[in-house]
Tab-separated table of C-alpha atoms in Angstrom:
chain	number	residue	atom	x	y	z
A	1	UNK	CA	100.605	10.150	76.340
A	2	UNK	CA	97.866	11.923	78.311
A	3	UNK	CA	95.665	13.916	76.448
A	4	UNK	CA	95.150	17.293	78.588
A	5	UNK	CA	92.313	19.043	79.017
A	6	UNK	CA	92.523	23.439	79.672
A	7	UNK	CA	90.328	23.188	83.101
A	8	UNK	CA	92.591	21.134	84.710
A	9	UNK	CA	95.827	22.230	83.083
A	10	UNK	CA	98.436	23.079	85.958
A	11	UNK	CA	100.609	25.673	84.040
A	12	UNK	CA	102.632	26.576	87.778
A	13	UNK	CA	104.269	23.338	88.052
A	14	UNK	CA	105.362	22.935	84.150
A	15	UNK	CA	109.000	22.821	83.821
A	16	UNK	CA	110.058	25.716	81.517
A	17	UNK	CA	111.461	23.298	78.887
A	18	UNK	CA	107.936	22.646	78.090
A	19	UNK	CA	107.634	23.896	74.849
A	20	UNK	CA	103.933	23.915	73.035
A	21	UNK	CA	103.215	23.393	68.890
A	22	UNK	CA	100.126	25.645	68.110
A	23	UNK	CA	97.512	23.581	65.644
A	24	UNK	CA	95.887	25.707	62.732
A	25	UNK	CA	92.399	25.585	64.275
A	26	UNK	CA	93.907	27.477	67.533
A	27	UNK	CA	94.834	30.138	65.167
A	28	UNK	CA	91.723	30.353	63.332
A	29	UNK	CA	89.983	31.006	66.811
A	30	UNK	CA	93.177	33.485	68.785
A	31	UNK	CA	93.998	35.550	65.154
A	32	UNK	CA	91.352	34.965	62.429
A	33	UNK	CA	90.383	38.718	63.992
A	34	UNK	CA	86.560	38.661	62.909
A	35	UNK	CA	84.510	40.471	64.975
A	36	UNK	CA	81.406	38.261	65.679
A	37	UNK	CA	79.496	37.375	69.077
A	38	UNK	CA	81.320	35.978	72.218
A	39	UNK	CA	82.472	32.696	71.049
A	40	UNK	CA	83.792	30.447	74.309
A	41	UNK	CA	86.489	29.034	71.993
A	42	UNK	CA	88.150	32.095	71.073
A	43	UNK	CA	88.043	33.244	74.730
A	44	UNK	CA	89.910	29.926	76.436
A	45	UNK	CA	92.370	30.098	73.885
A	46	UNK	CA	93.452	33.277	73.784
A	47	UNK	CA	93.276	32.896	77.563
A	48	UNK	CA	95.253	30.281	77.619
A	49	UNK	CA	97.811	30.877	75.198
A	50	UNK	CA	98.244	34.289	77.235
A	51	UNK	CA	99.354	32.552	80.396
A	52	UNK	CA	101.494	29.996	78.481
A	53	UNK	CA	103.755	33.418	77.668
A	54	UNK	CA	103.150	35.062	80.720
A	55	UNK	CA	104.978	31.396	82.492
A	56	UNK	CA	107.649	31.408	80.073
A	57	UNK	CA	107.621	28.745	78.037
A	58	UNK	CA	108.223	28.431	74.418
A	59	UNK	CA	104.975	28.670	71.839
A	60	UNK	CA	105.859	27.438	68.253
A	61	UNK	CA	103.671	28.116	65.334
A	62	UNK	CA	105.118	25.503	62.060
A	63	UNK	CA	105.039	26.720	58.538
A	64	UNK	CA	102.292	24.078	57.576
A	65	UNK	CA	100.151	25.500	59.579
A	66	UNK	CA	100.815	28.966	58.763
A	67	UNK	CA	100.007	27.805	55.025
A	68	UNK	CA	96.818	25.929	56.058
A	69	UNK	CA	95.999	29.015	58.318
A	70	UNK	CA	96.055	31.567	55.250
A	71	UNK	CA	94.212	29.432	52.814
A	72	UNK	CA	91.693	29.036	55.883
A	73	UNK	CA	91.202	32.742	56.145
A	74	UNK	CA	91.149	33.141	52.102
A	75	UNK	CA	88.135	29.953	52.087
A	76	UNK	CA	86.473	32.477	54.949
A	77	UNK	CA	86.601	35.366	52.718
A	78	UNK	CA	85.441	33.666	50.020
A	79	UNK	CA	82.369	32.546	51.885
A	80	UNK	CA	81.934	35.417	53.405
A	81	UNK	CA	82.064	36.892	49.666
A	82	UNK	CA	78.882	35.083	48.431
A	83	UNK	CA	77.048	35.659	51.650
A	84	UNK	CA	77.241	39.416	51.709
A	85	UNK	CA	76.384	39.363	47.835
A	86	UNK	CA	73.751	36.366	47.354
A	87	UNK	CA	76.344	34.830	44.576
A	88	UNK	CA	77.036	30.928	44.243
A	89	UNK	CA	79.705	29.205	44.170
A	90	UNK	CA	79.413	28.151	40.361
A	91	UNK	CA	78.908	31.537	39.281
A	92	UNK	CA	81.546	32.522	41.347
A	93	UNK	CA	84.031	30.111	41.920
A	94	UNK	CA	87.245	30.474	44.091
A	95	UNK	CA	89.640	30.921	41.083
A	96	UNK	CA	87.196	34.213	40.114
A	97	UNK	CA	87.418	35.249	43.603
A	98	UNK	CA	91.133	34.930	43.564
A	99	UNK	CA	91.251	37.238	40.047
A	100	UNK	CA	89.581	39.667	41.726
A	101	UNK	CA	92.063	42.968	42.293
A	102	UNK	CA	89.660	44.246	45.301
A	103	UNK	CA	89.072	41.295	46.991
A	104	UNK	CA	92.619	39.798	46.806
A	105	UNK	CA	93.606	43.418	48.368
A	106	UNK	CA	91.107	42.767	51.249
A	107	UNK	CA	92.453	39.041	51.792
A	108	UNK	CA	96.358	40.588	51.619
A	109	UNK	CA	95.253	43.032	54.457
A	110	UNK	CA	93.654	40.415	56.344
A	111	UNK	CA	96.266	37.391	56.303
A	112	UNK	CA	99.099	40.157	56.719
A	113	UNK	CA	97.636	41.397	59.580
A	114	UNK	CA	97.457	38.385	61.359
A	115	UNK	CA	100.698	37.485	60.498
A	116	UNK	CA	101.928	40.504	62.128
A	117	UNK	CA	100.083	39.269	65.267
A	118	UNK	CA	101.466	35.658	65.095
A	119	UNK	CA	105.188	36.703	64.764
A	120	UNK	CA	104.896	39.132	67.084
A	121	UNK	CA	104.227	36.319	69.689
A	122	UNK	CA	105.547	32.922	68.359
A	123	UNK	CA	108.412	31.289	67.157
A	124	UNK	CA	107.930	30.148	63.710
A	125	UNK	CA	109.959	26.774	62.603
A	126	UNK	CA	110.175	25.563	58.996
A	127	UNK	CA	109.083	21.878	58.417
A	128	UNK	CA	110.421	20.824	55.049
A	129	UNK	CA	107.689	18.421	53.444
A	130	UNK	CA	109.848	15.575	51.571
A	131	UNK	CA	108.923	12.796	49.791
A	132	UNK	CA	109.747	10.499	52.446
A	133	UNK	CA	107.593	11.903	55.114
A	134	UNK	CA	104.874	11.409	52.370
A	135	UNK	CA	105.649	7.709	52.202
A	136	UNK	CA	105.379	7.648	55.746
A	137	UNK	CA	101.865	9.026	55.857
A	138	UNK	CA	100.690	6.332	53.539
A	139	UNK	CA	102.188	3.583	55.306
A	140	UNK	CA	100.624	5.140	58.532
A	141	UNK	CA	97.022	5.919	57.185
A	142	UNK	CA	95.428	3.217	59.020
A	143	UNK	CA	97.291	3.603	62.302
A	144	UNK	CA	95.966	7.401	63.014
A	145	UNK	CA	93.479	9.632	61.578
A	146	UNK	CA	95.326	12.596	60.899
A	147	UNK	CA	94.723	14.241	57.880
A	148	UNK	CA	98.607	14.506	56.010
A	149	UNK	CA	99.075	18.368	57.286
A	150	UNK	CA	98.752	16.958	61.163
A	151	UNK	CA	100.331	14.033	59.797
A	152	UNK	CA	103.472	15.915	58.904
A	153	UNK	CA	103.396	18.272	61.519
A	154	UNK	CA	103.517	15.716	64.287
A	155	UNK	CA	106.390	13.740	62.620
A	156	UNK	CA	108.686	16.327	62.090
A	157	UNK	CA	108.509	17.781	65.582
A	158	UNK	CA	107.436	15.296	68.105
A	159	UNK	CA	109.451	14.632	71.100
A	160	UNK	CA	109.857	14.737	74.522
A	161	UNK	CA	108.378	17.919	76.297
A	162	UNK	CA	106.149	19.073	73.484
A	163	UNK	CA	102.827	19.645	74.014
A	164	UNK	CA	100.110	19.972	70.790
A	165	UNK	CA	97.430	22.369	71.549
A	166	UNK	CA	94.458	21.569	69.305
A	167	UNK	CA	91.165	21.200	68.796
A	168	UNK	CA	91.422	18.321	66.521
A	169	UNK	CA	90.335	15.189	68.299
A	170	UNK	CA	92.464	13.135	65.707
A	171	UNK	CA	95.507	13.682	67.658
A	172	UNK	CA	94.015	11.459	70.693
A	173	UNK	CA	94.025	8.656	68.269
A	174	UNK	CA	98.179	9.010	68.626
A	175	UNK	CA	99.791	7.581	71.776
A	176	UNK	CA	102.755	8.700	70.785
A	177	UNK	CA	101.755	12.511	71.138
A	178	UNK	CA	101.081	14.988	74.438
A	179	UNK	CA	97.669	17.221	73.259
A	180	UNK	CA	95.979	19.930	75.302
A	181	UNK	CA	92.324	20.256	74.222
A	182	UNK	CA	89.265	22.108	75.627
B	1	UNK	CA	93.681	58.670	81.372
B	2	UNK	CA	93.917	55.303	81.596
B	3	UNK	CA	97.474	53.696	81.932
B	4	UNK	CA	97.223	50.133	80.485
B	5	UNK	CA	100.346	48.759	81.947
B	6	UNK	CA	98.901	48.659	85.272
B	7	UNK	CA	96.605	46.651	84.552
B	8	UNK	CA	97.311	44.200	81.787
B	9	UNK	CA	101.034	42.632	80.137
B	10	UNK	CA	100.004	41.726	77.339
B	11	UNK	CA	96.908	42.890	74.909
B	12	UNK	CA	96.355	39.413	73.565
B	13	UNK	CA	93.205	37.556	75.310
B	14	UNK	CA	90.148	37.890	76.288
B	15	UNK	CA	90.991	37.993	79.826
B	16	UNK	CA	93.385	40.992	78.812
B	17	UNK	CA	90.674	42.549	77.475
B	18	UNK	CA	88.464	42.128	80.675
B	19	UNK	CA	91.168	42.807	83.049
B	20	UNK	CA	91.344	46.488	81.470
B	21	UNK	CA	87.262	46.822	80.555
B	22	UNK	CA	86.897	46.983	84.542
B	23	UNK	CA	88.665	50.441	84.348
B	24	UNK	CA	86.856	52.006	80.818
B	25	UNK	CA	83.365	50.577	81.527
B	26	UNK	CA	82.499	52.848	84.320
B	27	UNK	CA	83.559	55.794	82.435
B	28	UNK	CA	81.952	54.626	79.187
B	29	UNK	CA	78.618	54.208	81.397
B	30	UNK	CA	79.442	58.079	82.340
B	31	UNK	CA	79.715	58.736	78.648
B	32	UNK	CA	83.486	60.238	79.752
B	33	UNK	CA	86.345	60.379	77.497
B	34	UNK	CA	88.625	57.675	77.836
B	35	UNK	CA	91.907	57.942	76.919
B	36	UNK	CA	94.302	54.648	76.557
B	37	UNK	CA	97.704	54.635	76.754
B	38	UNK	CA	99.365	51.248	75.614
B	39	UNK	CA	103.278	52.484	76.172
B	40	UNK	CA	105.485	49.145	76.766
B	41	UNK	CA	102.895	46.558	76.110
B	42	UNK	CA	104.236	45.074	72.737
B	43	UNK	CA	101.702	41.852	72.293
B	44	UNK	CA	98.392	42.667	70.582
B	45	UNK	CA	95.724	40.583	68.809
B	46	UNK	CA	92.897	42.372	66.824
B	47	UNK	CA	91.054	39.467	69.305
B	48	UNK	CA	92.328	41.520	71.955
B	49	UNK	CA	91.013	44.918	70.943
B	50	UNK	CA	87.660	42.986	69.510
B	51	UNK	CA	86.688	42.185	73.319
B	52	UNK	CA	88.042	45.008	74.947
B	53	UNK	CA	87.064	47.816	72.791
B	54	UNK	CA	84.502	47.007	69.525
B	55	UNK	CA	81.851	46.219	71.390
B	56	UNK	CA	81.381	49.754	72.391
B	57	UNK	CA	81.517	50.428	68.354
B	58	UNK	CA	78.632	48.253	68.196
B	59	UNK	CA	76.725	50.070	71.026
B	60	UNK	CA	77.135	53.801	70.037
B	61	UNK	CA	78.152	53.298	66.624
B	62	UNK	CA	81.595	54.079	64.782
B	63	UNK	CA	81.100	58.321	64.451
B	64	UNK	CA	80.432	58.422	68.259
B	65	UNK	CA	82.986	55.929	69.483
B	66	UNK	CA	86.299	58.054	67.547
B	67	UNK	CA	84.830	61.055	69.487
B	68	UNK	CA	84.935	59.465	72.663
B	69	UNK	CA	88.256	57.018	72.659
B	70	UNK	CA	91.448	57.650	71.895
B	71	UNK	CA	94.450	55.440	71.846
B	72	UNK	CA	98.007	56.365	72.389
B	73	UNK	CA	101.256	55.206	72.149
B	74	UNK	CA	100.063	52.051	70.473
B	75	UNK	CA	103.158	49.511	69.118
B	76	UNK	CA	103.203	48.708	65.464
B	77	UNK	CA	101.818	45.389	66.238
B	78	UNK	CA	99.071	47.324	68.304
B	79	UNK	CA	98.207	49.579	65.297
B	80	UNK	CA	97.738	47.621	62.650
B	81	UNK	CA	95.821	44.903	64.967
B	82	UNK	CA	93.869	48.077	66.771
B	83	UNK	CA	92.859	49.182	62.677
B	84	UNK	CA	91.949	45.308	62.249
B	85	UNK	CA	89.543	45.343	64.540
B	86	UNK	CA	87.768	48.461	64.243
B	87	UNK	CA	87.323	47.982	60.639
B	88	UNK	CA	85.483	44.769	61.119
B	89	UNK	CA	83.595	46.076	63.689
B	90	UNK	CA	82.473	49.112	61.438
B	91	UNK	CA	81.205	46.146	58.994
B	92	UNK	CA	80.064	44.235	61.424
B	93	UNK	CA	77.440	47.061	62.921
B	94	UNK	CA	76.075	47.930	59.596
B	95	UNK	CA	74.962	44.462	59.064
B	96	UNK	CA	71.312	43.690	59.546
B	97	UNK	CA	70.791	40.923	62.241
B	98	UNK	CA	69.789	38.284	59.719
B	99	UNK	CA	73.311	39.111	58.155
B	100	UNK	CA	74.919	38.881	61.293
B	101	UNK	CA	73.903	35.830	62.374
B	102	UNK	CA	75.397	34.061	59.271
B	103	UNK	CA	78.519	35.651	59.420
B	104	UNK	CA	78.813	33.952	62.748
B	105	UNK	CA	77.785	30.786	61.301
B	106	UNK	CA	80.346	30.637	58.589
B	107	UNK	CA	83.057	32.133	61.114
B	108	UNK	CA	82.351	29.789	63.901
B	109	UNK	CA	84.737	26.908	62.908
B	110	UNK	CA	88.012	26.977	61.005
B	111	UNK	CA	86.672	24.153	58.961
């Protein structure tokens, strides 16, 4: 399977049953929401992901990711946490951070906010995690190098006409899988 | 006033955000008011209103910036994304530059 890169992307001529699987770094850079300096990521996905619903076809965001995509913003906090106040991490440690009434409002605000974004333009699909699917990561491992999150999502939803967009370069060690990258 | 459904679909991407900054920049140069009205767009991203409108936060600063934009007719989506963004903003231009610049070196990964 090819892997795809934005540039050279023809979005005109892509059947409408094209449907696309959003990984969590793609929603780090389109709805993390920091304000910082122009970051080129941020800009060609958002871009992209804009004409992908302008064309019609279907964008899905899996619950895995949404859970790796919240602890993601909650890690951010947290470093963001002992940068603005000069603490470490052992006299500060992400369980303290976690206890913390004020901060835990400020991640709340944060992750539900982007939430709000995400549902407002994907479709969210549930990927049940079973024991099986765990078996099959370990008798995988040496075949890809997908950590067991990518692992999972990509066996529960792979087939014809899906497209991963990521930023991960372990999907391109998976034939079996379509990927548009930067 | 500035009617963003003529110029944009969707307030999601940067390009969005560009597509409609062609319009306010000329009157923020003028130092005009500049009022938005977002009636039937119903996709925002706090991205979205970080490209398009906090950077003028961080050029006049927060107090001057409510005085000279107003929003209207903003979704509920739009609201809470629009509130997202200008509150980071406001944290963001009270930073000193040495602060900045590692905020954007912790942010500029997911990892």
């Amino acid at each position: 399977m090819p892997v795809n890169k934005i540039g050279s992307f023809n979005l005109s001529t892509l059947d409408k049953t094209v449907s696309f699987i959003l990984d969590t770094n793609i929603l780090y850079f389109v709805h993390s929401g920091y304000y910082s300096n122009t970051n080129s990521k941020n800009i060609a996905y958002s871009n992209l992901l804009q004409q992908i619903i302008s064309n019609g076809n279907a964008l899905f965001v899996t619950s895995l990711n949404l859970q790796e995509f919240i602890f993601g913003i909650e890690n951010k906090e947290y470093e963001l946490h002992l940068n603005a106040t000069g603490k470490n991490r052992k006299g500060f440690t992400k369980k303290d951070f976690r206890k913390d009434v004020t901060l835990r409002a400020g991640v709340h605000s944060k992750v539900k906010t982007a939430l709000t974004e995400i549902k407002a333009a994907y479709e969210l699909c549930n990927i049940d995690v079973t024991t099986k699917s765990i078996e099959n990561f370990v008798d995988d491992y040496l075949k890809y190098f997908y950590d067991p999150m990518d692992y999972l999502v990509v066996d529960a939803t792979n087939k014809k006409d899906i497209i991963y967009i990521t930023d991960d370069t372990d999907f391109q060690s998976d034939s079996r899988v379509e990927v548009l990258t930067m | 006033m500035i009617l963003a459904r003529n110029y944009i679909e969707t307030g999601f991407s940067a390009d969005d955000a560009g597509k409609l900054d062609v319009i306010i920049k000329p009157l923020f140069d003028k130092r005009e008011q500049i009022v938005i009205d977002f009636e039937g767009i119903k996709i925002f991203t706090t991205l979205f209103f970080n490209t398009a409108l906090a950077k003028y936060v961080m050029e006049i600063g927060p107090d001057e910036y409510e005085e000279l934009f107003e929003l209207k007719n903003l979704s509920e989506v739009g609201e809470v994304t629009y509130q997202h963004s200008l509150d980071n903003a406001k944290n963001y231009y009270v930073m000193t530059e040495e602060q900045r610049k590692k905020q954007d070196e912790i942010l500029a990964d997911p990892e």
